Amino acid sequence: MKKSIIRLSSLSHKYVIALAGMFLMLFLCFHLMTNLLMLVGDGGESFDKAVEFLSSNPLIKAMEYVLFAGFAIHIILGVIIWFHNQKARPVGYQVGLRTETSMFSKFMFHTGVIILVFLIIHLTNFFFVKLGLVPVPDYARDAHDFYSMAVVKFKNPWYSGIYLVSFVFLGFHLKHAFQSAFQSLGLNHDKYTPAIKVIGTIYAIVISLGFASIPVYFLFIHP
Ligand code: HEM
């Protein structure tokens, strides 16, 4: 009885972590599309307009709470499942069963921690300025002038370097996360799973290269 309760709760953990993860993957698509406006070469005009629209939209503001709840749920359950799996893993397991899936899934916790560290740096430099938790840099017009903040920060090779390395790990995390979310929700099928894997790989590459293009642009192309 106790065993089945544990199994049920770890199953529902997987369900919830997958739903939160899918929501975060969707957020990344929107976030990338907004941020790519920085690259259109109009001195940040289109990007500023998009930021203004998003910041004044009450629905988007409400979504920020949902987003942070999504991150919190995903991280907390990720940590719980990882520790649970560590304890449950039989001795000698790694030697016999080193499949491609187990290699990728094995590092989900580690890549997740790297993304979390990245996120803390990232929010400190942009989002927390907007919230008034971090002072507005003297070169920025106001707390919403993210374009000027991006120009100055990404001109620093160390800062851009941290972003680029983080995006490599983000890509690894997403590659496995995509197919894993479908599997956890029971949406895997002999016929469709290979296609889901391919789409997941394309998604991971597009997201990580898309985000990477921003620091690369400011570092090497932007005057
Ligand atoms: C070069 C890549 C990126 C740039 C230039 C960028 C830029 C920004 C900016 C300007 C904001 C503040 C927007 C606002 O509050 O109105 C922001 C917020 C945020 N970013 Fe990013 N971002 C990048 C990559 C990422 C990645 C990869 C993640 C997740 C792994 C992420 C997660 C977030 C979150 C959670 C917020 C706070 C919620 C929000 O304001 O939408 N960002 N980012």
Short mmCIF file of C-alpha atoms and ligand atoms in Angstrom, two decimals:
data_model
loop_
_atom_site.label_atom_id
_atom_site.label_comp_id
_atom_site.label_asym_id
_atom_site.label_seq_id
_atom_site.Cartn_x
_atom_site.Cartn_y
_atom_site.Cartn_z
CA MET A 1 0.00 0.00 0.00
CA LYS A 2 2.76 2.42 1.11
CA LYS A 3 4.83 1.44 -1.94
CA SER A 4 1.99 2.19 -4.33
CA ILE A 5 1.43 5.60 -2.72
CA ILE A 6 5.13 6.42 -3.21
CA ARG A 7 4.99 5.20 -6.80
CA LEU A 8 1.84 7.24 -7.45
CA SER A 9 3.35 10.40 -5.97
CA SER A 10 6.59 10.06 -7.91
CA LEU A 11 4.49 9.53 -11.04
CA SER A 12 2.48 12.66 -10.33
CA HIS A 13 5.79 14.50 -9.66
CA LYS A 14 6.89 13.48 -13.14
CA TYR A 15 3.59 14.67 -14.58
CA VAL A 16 3.79 18.07 -12.92
CA ILE A 17 7.50 18.58 -13.70
CA ALA A 18 6.78 17.76 -17.35
CA LEU A 19 3.84 20.21 -17.53
CA ALA A 20 5.89 22.97 -15.87
CA GLY A 21 8.79 22.16 -18.21
CA MET A 22 6.56 22.39 -21.30
CA PHE A 23 5.30 25.76 -20.11
CA LEU A 24 8.91 26.95 -19.63
CA MET A 25 9.83 25.69 -23.12
CA LEU A 26 6.96 27.75 -24.52
CA PHE A 27 8.14 30.78 -22.54
CA LEU A 28 11.61 30.39 -24.09
CA CYS A 29 10.08 30.63 -27.59
CA PHE A 30 8.32 33.92 -26.74
CA HIS A 31 11.33 35.26 -24.85
CA LEU A 32 13.63 34.50 -27.78
CA MET A 33 11.29 36.13 -30.31
CA THR A 34 11.10 39.34 -28.22
CA ASN A 35 14.86 39.46 -27.64
CA LEU A 36 15.72 38.85 -31.30
CA LEU A 37 14.19 42.29 -31.96
CA MET A 38 17.42 43.64 -30.47
CA LEU A 39 19.15 42.52 -33.66
CA VAL A 40 17.04 44.34 -36.25
CA GLY A 41 19.52 47.23 -36.38
CA ASP A 42 17.18 50.12 -35.42
CA GLY A 43 19.01 51.05 -32.22
CA GLY A 44 16.58 49.03 -30.10
CA GLU A 45 13.42 50.91 -31.21
CA SER A 46 11.35 47.80 -32.07
CA PHE A 47 12.63 45.97 -29.00
CA ASP A 48 11.75 48.93 -26.73
CA LYS A 49 8.25 49.03 -28.21
CA ALA A 50 7.80 45.32 -27.53
CA VAL A 51 9.04 45.74 -23.93
CA GLU A 52 6.67 48.70 -23.44
CA PHE A 53 3.74 46.68 -24.77
CA LEU A 54 4.60 43.67 -22.60
CA SER A 55 5.18 45.72 -19.43
CA SER A 56 1.90 47.59 -19.80
CA ASN A 57 -0.17 44.47 -20.53
CA PRO A 58 -1.90 43.24 -17.31
CA LEU A 59 -2.23 39.71 -18.71
CA ILE A 60 1.53 39.49 -19.30
CA LYS A 61 2.16 40.88 -15.81
CA ALA A 62 -0.06 38.15 -14.35
CA MET A 63 1.84 35.60 -16.48
CA GLU A 64 5.08 36.62 -14.73
CA TYR A 65 3.72 35.10 -11.49
CA VAL A 66 2.71 31.94 -13.34
CA LEU A 67 6.17 31.83 -14.92
CA PHE A 68 7.98 32.05 -11.58
CA ALA A 69 5.63 29.47 -10.09
CA GLY A 70 6.49 27.26 -13.10
CA PHE A 71 10.21 27.70 -12.48
CA ALA A 72 9.85 27.06 -8.73
CA ILE A 73 7.75 23.89 -9.22
CA HIS A 74 10.07 22.59 -11.94
CA ILE A 75 13.21 23.17 -9.83
CA ILE A 76 11.83 21.81 -6.54
CA LEU A 77 10.40 18.66 -8.14
CA GLY A 78 13.56 18.23 -10.23
CA VAL A 79 15.67 18.20 -7.06
CA ILE A 80 13.25 15.79 -5.29
CA ILE A 81 13.18 13.34 -8.23
CA TRP A 82 16.97 13.48 -8.65
CA PHE A 83 17.62 12.65 -4.98
CA HIS A 84 14.95 9.95 -5.09
CA ASN A 85 16.58 8.37 -8.17
CA GLN A 86 20.06 8.60 -6.61
CA LYS A 87 18.84 6.62 -3.60
CA ALA A 88 16.90 4.11 -5.71
CA ARG A 89 19.75 3.39 -8.15
CA PRO A 90 21.14 -0.12 -7.65
CA VAL A 91 24.91 -0.51 -7.27
CA GLY A 92 26.62 -1.39 -10.58
CA TYR A 93 23.72 -0.07 -12.62
CA GLN A 94 25.83 2.40 -14.60
CA VAL A 95 28.18 -0.20 -16.01
CA GLY A 96 25.55 -2.39 -17.61
CA LEU A 97 22.96 0.11 -18.79
CA ARG A 98 24.76 3.01 -20.41
CA THR A 99 22.30 3.87 -23.15
CA GLU A 100 22.10 7.21 -24.98
CA THR A 101 18.99 8.15 -23.02
CA SER A 102 20.54 7.38 -19.67
CA MET A 103 23.63 9.44 -20.57
CA PHE A 104 21.52 12.53 -21.35
CA SER A 105 19.07 12.08 -18.50
CA LYS A 106 21.96 11.46 -16.11
CA PHE A 107 23.11 15.04 -16.52
CA MET A 108 19.68 16.75 -16.33
CA PHE A 109 20.28 17.75 -12.70
CA HIS A 110 23.76 19.16 -13.42
CA THR A 111 22.70 21.10 -16.53
CA GLY A 112 19.65 22.30 -14.57
CA VAL A 113 21.89 23.68 -11.79
CA ILE A 114 24.03 25.52 -14.40
CA ILE A 115 20.86 27.04 -15.93
CA LEU A 116 19.71 28.09 -12.44
CA VAL A 117 23.04 29.85 -11.78
CA PHE A 118 22.74 31.52 -15.20
CA LEU A 119 19.18 32.58 -14.38
CA ILE A 120 20.24 34.23 -11.10
CA ILE A 121 22.95 36.23 -12.94
CA HIS A 122 20.54 37.04 -15.76
CA LEU A 123 17.66 38.21 -13.55
CA THR A 124 20.05 40.32 -11.44
CA ASN A 125 21.21 42.15 -14.57
CA PHE A 126 17.81 42.76 -16.18
CA PHE A 127 14.61 41.77 -14.41
CA PHE A 128 15.62 42.82 -10.87
CA VAL A 129 16.51 46.29 -12.24
CA LYS A 130 12.92 46.60 -13.44
CA LEU A 131 11.66 45.48 -10.02
CA GLY A 132 13.87 48.10 -8.30
CA LEU A 133 15.87 45.41 -6.45
CA VAL A 134 19.07 46.41 -8.32
CA PRO A 135 19.97 50.06 -9.08
CA VAL A 136 19.48 51.34 -12.65
CA PRO A 137 22.94 51.58 -14.32
CA ASP A 138 23.97 55.21 -14.99
CA TYR A 139 24.12 54.66 -18.79
CA ALA A 140 20.47 53.49 -18.97
CA ARG A 141 17.56 55.93 -19.51
CA ASP A 142 15.37 54.15 -16.94
CA ALA A 143 14.67 50.74 -15.39
CA HIS A 144 13.08 49.54 -18.67
CA ASP A 145 16.00 50.48 -20.93
CA PHE A 146 17.07 46.85 -21.39
CA TYR A 147 18.56 47.56 -24.83
CA SER A 148 21.27 49.87 -23.40
CA MET A 149 21.88 47.35 -20.61
CA ALA A 150 22.30 44.57 -23.21
CA VAL A 151 24.68 46.67 -25.36
CA VAL A 152 26.99 47.49 -22.43
CA LYS A 153 26.87 44.06 -20.79
CA PHE A 154 27.36 41.98 -23.93
CA LYS A 155 30.31 44.14 -25.06
CA ASN A 156 32.10 42.56 -22.09
CA PRO A 157 33.59 39.24 -23.37
CA TRP A 158 33.39 37.67 -19.90
CA TYR A 159 29.71 38.41 -19.59
CA SER A 160 28.96 37.22 -23.12
CA GLY A 161 31.16 34.16 -22.48
CA ILE A 162 29.10 33.17 -19.42
CA TYR A 163 25.94 33.48 -21.52
CA LEU A 164 27.34 31.44 -24.41
CA VAL A 165 28.56 28.61 -22.17
CA SER A 166 25.18 28.59 -20.38
CA PHE A 167 23.37 28.29 -23.72
CA VAL A 168 25.39 25.16 -24.58
CA PHE A 169 24.13 23.55 -21.35
CA LEU A 170 20.65 24.92 -21.96
CA GLY A 171 20.70 23.12 -25.32
CA PHE A 172 21.72 19.82 -23.67
CA HIS A 173 19.00 20.23 -21.05
CA LEU A 174 16.30 21.02 -23.61
CA LYS A 175 17.29 18.20 -25.94
CA HIS A 176 16.45 15.61 -23.32
CA ALA A 177 13.68 17.66 -21.65
CA PHE A 178 11.56 17.85 -24.78
CA GLN A 179 11.25 14.11 -25.40
CA SER A 180 11.19 13.36 -21.69
CA ALA A 181 8.18 15.66 -21.15
CA PHE A 182 6.20 13.78 -23.82
CA GLN A 183 7.18 10.47 -22.26
CA SER A 184 6.20 11.57 -18.72
CA LEU A 185 2.80 12.71 -19.96
CA GLY A 186 2.29 9.32 -21.58
CA LEU A 187 2.34 10.83 -25.07
CA ASN A 188 5.04 8.51 -26.39
CA HIS A 189 4.15 6.09 -29.11
CA ASP A 190 6.27 3.69 -31.21
CA LYS A 191 5.27 5.60 -34.32
CA TYR A 192 5.74 9.18 -33.08
CA THR A 193 8.61 8.94 -30.57
CA PRO A 194 11.37 9.11 -33.23
CA ALA A 195 9.73 12.27 -34.67
CA ILE A 196 9.41 13.79 -31.16
CA LYS A 197 13.13 13.14 -30.62
CA VAL A 198 14.03 14.89 -33.89
CA ILE A 199 11.74 17.87 -33.15
CA GLY A 200 13.23 18.08 -29.62
CA THR A 201 16.75 18.19 -31.03
CA ILE A 202 15.79 20.89 -33.56
CA TYR A 203 14.02 22.87 -30.80
CA ALA A 204 17.10 22.67 -28.53
CA ILE A 205 19.43 23.79 -31.34
CA VAL A 206 17.18 26.68 -32.49
CA ILE A 207 16.67 27.98 -28.93
CA SER A 208 20.32 27.80 -27.88
CA LEU A 209 21.71 29.17 -31.18
CA GLY A 210 18.96 31.83 -31.27
CA PHE A 211 19.84 33.12 -27.79
CA ALA A 212 23.58 32.79 -28.55
CA SER A 213 23.21 35.07 -31.58
CA ILE A 214 22.42 38.01 -29.23
CA PRO A 215 25.73 38.20 -27.28
CA VAL A 216 27.62 37.30 -30.49
CA TYR A 217 25.94 40.22 -32.29
CA PHE A 218 26.78 42.76 -29.57
CA LEU A 219 30.30 41.43 -29.12
CA PHE A 220 31.34 41.29 -32.79
CA ILE A 221 28.87 43.13 -35.04
CA HIS A 222 27.19 45.98 -33.16
CA PRO A 223 29.33 49.18 -33.54
C1 HEM B 1 20.87 36.51 -24.78
C2 HEM B 1 19.79 35.95 -24.27
C3 HEM B 1 18.80 36.68 -23.40
C4 HEM B 1 18.51 38.01 -23.33
C5 HEM B 1 19.10 39.15 -24.13
C6 HEM B 1 17.47 38.17 -22.35
C7 HEM B 1 16.91 39.39 -21.96
C8 HEM B 1 16.00 39.56 -20.95
C9 HEM B 1 15.44 40.84 -20.57
C10 HEM B 1 15.73 42.17 -21.23
C11 HEM B 1 14.58 40.61 -19.53
C12 HEM B 1 13.70 41.63 -18.78
C13 HEM B 1 12.38 41.71 -19.51
C14 HEM B 1 11.30 42.38 -18.70
O1 HEM B 1 11.27 42.22 -17.48
O2 HEM B 1 10.42 43.04 -19.30
C15 HEM B 1 14.61 39.20 -19.25
C16 HEM B 1 13.86 38.57 -18.27
C17 HEM B 1 13.87 37.21 -18.04
N1 HEM B 1 14.62 36.26 -18.70
FE1 HEM B 1 15.86 36.60 -20.24
N2 HEM B 1 17.14 36.93 -21.83
C18 HEM B 1 17.94 35.99 -22.43
C19 HEM B 1 17.95 34.62 -22.20
C20 HEM B 1 17.18 33.98 -21.24
C21 HEM B 1 17.16 32.55 -21.00
C22 HEM B 1 17.97 31.53 -21.78
C23 HEM B 1 16.28 32.33 -19.98
C24 HEM B 1 15.87 31.05 -19.33
C25 HEM B 1 16.65 29.99 -19.21
C26 HEM B 1 15.75 33.61 -19.58
C27 HEM B 1 14.83 33.81 -18.57
C28 HEM B 1 14.30 35.02 -18.18
C29 HEM B 1 13.29 35.18 -17.16
C30 HEM B 1 12.65 34.06 -16.35
C31 HEM B 1 13.01 36.55 -17.07
C32 HEM B 1 12.00 37.25 -16.12
C33 HEM B 1 10.61 37.20 -16.70
C34 HEM B 1 10.43 38.18 -17.82
O3 HEM B 1 10.69 39.37 -17.63
O4 HEM B 1 9.99 37.75 -18.91
N3 HEM B 1 16.30 34.58 -20.36
N4 HEM B 1 15.47 38.58 -20.14
#
